[in-house]
């Protein structure tokens, strides 16, 4: 019963937050879905009466997220840009199961265009993916370079935040995603998607904080 009560409470709070923050109504479904899934998971984990069972996660290699690729194209540009050309080549390497060669593609890109912030961003993400979604010193160096080259573009902080989220460093990712939303022009096509991701990250952080503060049942 407590799990269902918690689920209802989180849903109510989510609706209030959506209204209070004037979140775009056309995106309410996306935000609500994420919040409800997160709330359900939290309620399940917080119920000591539920029997646990092992969950098997099958790791699939050689896949490229088309939604993320489309978002990258919106943020950095598509036809006629160096990042699109190199990203296409790198993704073809990932699809054949060679993420190491994808990294080689990005390394060649930054050697040829060392002042291109979008290419350094791609290199940082590729290095993190190759290292099992961990932020290695090399990946951090690439992201830092991208941020330094174009500190007012939302792309580098967004993808650095994405790499941190994949590494499970949610609190560290939050300021980068907030910065990306802040830097994105008000009427740019992808700004709402960045806001949705930040909104869901905030809900996850709030759920984690609530779980840590909850009293331990004897």
Tab-separated table of C-alpha atoms in Angstrom:
chain	number	residue	atom	x	y	z
A	1	UNK	CA	0.000	0.000	0.000
A	2	UNK	CA	2.813	2.398	0.824
A	3	UNK	CA	4.267	1.859	-2.644
A	4	UNK	CA	0.994	2.876	-4.293
A	5	UNK	CA	0.661	5.878	-1.983
A	6	UNK	CA	4.175	6.997	-2.862
A	7	UNK	CA	3.421	6.557	-6.557
A	8	UNK	CA	0.296	8.703	-6.285
A	9	UNK	CA	2.110	11.376	-4.295
A	10	UNK	CA	4.949	11.631	-6.796
A	11	UNK	CA	2.457	11.853	-9.672
A	12	UNK	CA	0.614	14.697	-7.917
A	13	UNK	CA	3.837	16.581	-7.238
A	14	UNK	CA	4.894	16.093	-10.858
A	15	UNK	CA	1.668	17.657	-12.144
A	16	UNK	CA	2.085	20.619	-9.800
A	17	UNK	CA	5.659	21.114	-10.980
A	18	UNK	CA	4.639	20.941	-14.628
A	19	UNK	CA	2.067	23.677	-14.089
A	20	UNK	CA	4.264	25.818	-11.853
A	21	UNK	CA	7.225	25.732	-14.248
A	22	UNK	CA	5.012	26.329	-17.313
A	23	UNK	CA	6.389	23.196	-18.901
A	24	UNK	CA	5.207	22.916	-22.559
A	25	UNK	CA	1.898	21.043	-22.590
A	26	UNK	CA	2.782	19.161	-25.756
A	27	UNK	CA	5.643	17.530	-23.835
A	28	UNK	CA	3.651	16.611	-20.733
A	29	UNK	CA	3.246	13.036	-21.955
A	30	UNK	CA	7.001	12.542	-22.269
A	31	UNK	CA	7.735	14.063	-18.882
A	32	UNK	CA	4.880	12.250	-17.152
A	33	UNK	CA	5.963	8.911	-18.593
A	34	UNK	CA	9.490	9.356	-17.306
A	35	UNK	CA	8.322	10.478	-13.877
A	36	UNK	CA	5.856	7.621	-13.527
A	37	UNK	CA	8.421	5.031	-14.560
A	38	UNK	CA	10.906	6.477	-12.099
A	39	UNK	CA	8.291	6.619	-9.362
A	40	UNK	CA	7.255	3.028	-9.981
A	41	UNK	CA	10.842	1.874	-9.754
A	42	UNK	CA	11.369	3.855	-6.568
A	43	UNK	CA	8.209	2.470	-4.986
A	44	UNK	CA	9.280	-1.070	-5.877
A	45	UNK	CA	12.775	-0.632	-4.458
A	46	UNK	CA	11.442	0.975	-1.296
A	47	UNK	CA	9.050	-1.886	-0.446
A	48	UNK	CA	10.742	-4.447	1.815
A	49	UNK	CA	7.786	-6.838	1.527
A	50	UNK	CA	8.385	-7.442	-2.169
A	51	UNK	CA	10.516	-10.452	-3.000
A	52	UNK	CA	13.604	-9.660	-4.998
A	53	UNK	CA	14.519	-11.436	-8.191
A	54	UNK	CA	17.587	-11.257	-10.411
A	55	UNK	CA	17.348	-9.187	-13.566
A	56	UNK	CA	19.407	-10.175	-16.559
A	57	UNK	CA	20.554	-7.313	-18.765
A	58	UNK	CA	21.674	-8.333	-22.211
A	59	UNK	CA	24.218	-5.918	-23.557
A	60	UNK	CA	23.774	-5.288	-27.260
A	61	UNK	CA	26.785	-4.115	-29.168
A	62	UNK	CA	27.041	-2.382	-32.482
A	63	UNK	CA	23.935	-0.218	-32.126
A	64	UNK	CA	23.571	3.509	-32.749
A	65	UNK	CA	20.731	5.419	-31.111
A	66	UNK	CA	18.926	7.120	-34.025
A	67	UNK	CA	17.208	9.598	-31.706
A	68	UNK	CA	20.498	10.721	-30.232
A	69	UNK	CA	22.058	10.947	-33.688
A	70	UNK	CA	19.172	13.143	-34.843
A	71	UNK	CA	19.565	15.362	-31.779
A	72	UNK	CA	23.284	15.718	-32.458
A	73	UNK	CA	22.492	16.794	-36.016
A	74	UNK	CA	20.049	19.400	-34.731
A	75	UNK	CA	22.586	20.760	-32.273
A	76	UNK	CA	25.722	20.719	-34.431
A	77	UNK	CA	24.308	20.714	-37.948
A	78	UNK	CA	23.977	18.101	-40.641
A	79	UNK	CA	24.887	18.297	-44.319
A	80	UNK	CA	28.040	20.199	-45.130
A	81	UNK	CA	29.483	20.038	-41.617
A	82	UNK	CA	32.631	18.189	-40.614
A	83	UNK	CA	30.940	16.692	-37.566
A	84	UNK	CA	28.224	15.085	-39.701
A	85	UNK	CA	30.791	13.541	-42.044
A	86	UNK	CA	32.944	12.122	-39.266
A	87	UNK	CA	29.979	11.050	-37.142
A	88	UNK	CA	28.599	9.059	-40.071
A	89	UNK	CA	31.943	7.293	-40.493
A	90	UNK	CA	32.310	6.667	-36.753
A	91	UNK	CA	28.784	5.275	-36.454
A	92	UNK	CA	29.473	2.835	-39.282
A	93	UNK	CA	32.386	1.501	-37.220
A	94	UNK	CA	30.135	1.118	-34.173
A	95	UNK	CA	27.554	-0.794	-36.204
A	96	UNK	CA	30.130	-3.395	-37.222
A	97	UNK	CA	31.215	-3.806	-33.616
A	98	UNK	CA	34.405	-1.732	-33.724
A	99	UNK	CA	34.008	1.183	-31.301
A	100	UNK	CA	37.798	1.376	-31.154
A	101	UNK	CA	37.861	2.324	-34.829
A	102	UNK	CA	35.112	4.869	-34.184
A	103	UNK	CA	37.483	6.540	-31.742
A	104	UNK	CA	40.207	6.467	-34.397
A	105	UNK	CA	37.842	8.293	-36.759
A	106	UNK	CA	37.258	11.049	-34.199
A	107	UNK	CA	40.986	11.288	-33.456
A	108	UNK	CA	41.625	11.841	-37.146
A	109	UNK	CA	38.909	14.491	-37.150
A	110	UNK	CA	40.422	16.588	-34.359
A	111	UNK	CA	43.876	16.275	-35.905
A	112	UNK	CA	42.548	17.718	-39.148
A	113	UNK	CA	40.299	20.339	-37.527
A	114	UNK	CA	41.808	21.003	-34.080
A	115	UNK	CA	39.668	24.095	-33.475
A	116	UNK	CA	36.303	22.421	-34.099
A	117	UNK	CA	34.460	22.096	-30.770
A	118	UNK	CA	31.870	19.690	-32.182
A	119	UNK	CA	34.578	17.203	-33.193
A	120	UNK	CA	36.188	17.327	-29.748
A	121	UNK	CA	32.742	16.673	-28.287
A	122	UNK	CA	32.339	13.637	-30.531
A	123	UNK	CA	35.764	12.380	-29.499
A	124	UNK	CA	34.929	12.740	-25.809
A	125	UNK	CA	31.709	10.770	-26.187
A	126	UNK	CA	33.418	8.066	-28.265
A	127	UNK	CA	36.220	7.665	-25.717
A	128	UNK	CA	33.700	7.345	-22.896
A	129	UNK	CA	31.681	4.748	-24.824
A	130	UNK	CA	34.808	2.760	-25.650
A	131	UNK	CA	35.717	2.690	-21.942
A	132	UNK	CA	32.387	1.187	-20.934
A	133	UNK	CA	30.669	4.557	-20.412
A	134	UNK	CA	33.294	5.719	-17.943
A	135	UNK	CA	34.837	9.187	-18.049
A	136	UNK	CA	38.506	8.465	-18.578
A	137	UNK	CA	41.108	11.258	-18.330
A	138	UNK	CA	41.301	11.263	-22.133
A	139	UNK	CA	37.522	11.656	-22.474
A	140	UNK	CA	37.480	14.469	-19.917
A	141	UNK	CA	40.318	16.203	-21.753
A	142	UNK	CA	38.354	16.061	-25.009
A	143	UNK	CA	35.200	17.458	-23.403
A	144	UNK	CA	37.174	20.188	-21.639
A	145	UNK	CA	38.721	21.149	-24.977
A	146	UNK	CA	35.280	21.383	-26.591
A	147	UNK	CA	33.957	23.522	-23.729
A	148	UNK	CA	36.954	25.845	-23.972
A	149	UNK	CA	36.696	26.233	-27.748
A	150	UNK	CA	33.040	27.304	-27.675
A	151	UNK	CA	31.876	28.095	-24.127
A	152	UNK	CA	28.577	29.593	-25.326
A	153	UNK	CA	27.346	26.631	-27.372
A	154	UNK	CA	24.919	24.161	-25.734
A	155	UNK	CA	26.376	21.113	-27.509
A	156	UNK	CA	29.530	20.442	-25.466
A	157	UNK	CA	27.876	20.742	-22.024
A	158	UNK	CA	24.916	18.634	-23.117
A	159	UNK	CA	27.003	15.737	-24.418
A	160	UNK	CA	29.418	15.932	-21.498
A	161	UNK	CA	26.394	15.714	-19.224
A	162	UNK	CA	25.133	12.754	-21.235
A	163	UNK	CA	28.437	10.944	-20.756
A	164	UNK	CA	28.243	11.626	-17.015
A	165	UNK	CA	24.667	10.304	-16.870
A	166	UNK	CA	25.752	7.127	-18.645
A	167	UNK	CA	28.537	6.786	-16.080
A	168	UNK	CA	25.966	7.026	-13.280
A	169	UNK	CA	27.252	10.427	-12.129
A	170	UNK	CA	23.843	12.085	-12.106
A	171	UNK	CA	24.623	14.916	-9.686
A	172	UNK	CA	27.752	15.843	-11.654
A	173	UNK	CA	25.780	15.822	-14.906
A	174	UNK	CA	23.088	18.196	-13.646
A	175	UNK	CA	25.002	21.523	-13.968
A	176	UNK	CA	26.106	20.648	-17.497
A	177	UNK	CA	22.564	19.922	-18.660
A	178	UNK	CA	21.318	23.051	-16.925
A	179	UNK	CA	24.016	25.023	-18.749
A	180	UNK	CA	23.007	23.480	-22.069
A	181	UNK	CA	19.384	24.538	-21.554
A	182	UNK	CA	20.519	28.017	-20.544
A	183	UNK	CA	22.685	28.386	-23.656
A	184	UNK	CA	20.135	26.990	-26.122
A	185	UNK	CA	18.278	29.784	-27.953
A	186	UNK	CA	14.706	30.217	-26.747
A	187	UNK	CA	13.091	29.210	-30.053
A	188	UNK	CA	15.597	26.618	-31.261
A	189	UNK	CA	14.012	23.298	-32.235
A	190	UNK	CA	15.899	21.085	-29.786
A	191	UNK	CA	15.582	23.235	-26.652
A	192	UNK	CA	12.430	21.481	-25.446
A	193	UNK	CA	14.140	18.095	-25.626
A	194	UNK	CA	17.025	19.396	-23.532
A	195	UNK	CA	14.508	20.701	-21.002
A	196	UNK	CA	12.749	17.332	-20.850
A	197	UNK	CA	16.023	15.542	-20.144
A	198	UNK	CA	16.922	18.043	-17.427
A	199	UNK	CA	13.440	17.729	-15.921
A	200	UNK	CA	13.696	13.932	-15.739
A	201	UNK	CA	17.203	14.130	-14.300
A	202	UNK	CA	15.948	16.455	-11.565
A	203	UNK	CA	13.170	14.013	-10.723
A	204	UNK	CA	15.687	11.179	-10.520
A	205	UNK	CA	17.936	13.190	-8.210
A	206	UNK	CA	14.941	14.104	-6.049
A	207	UNK	CA	13.919	10.446	-5.805
A	208	UNK	CA	17.447	9.442	-4.848
A	209	UNK	CA	17.576	12.148	-2.186
A	210	UNK	CA	14.238	11.014	-0.781
A	211	UNK	CA	15.373	7.411	-0.714
A	212	UNK	CA	18.523	8.326	1.203
A	213	UNK	CA	16.553	10.348	3.746
A	214	UNK	CA	13.869	7.711	4.285
A	215	UNK	CA	14.100	6.039	7.725
A	216	UNK	CA	15.338	2.468	7.724
A	217	UNK	CA	12.627	0.008	8.739
A	218	UNK	CA	13.725	-2.451	11.468
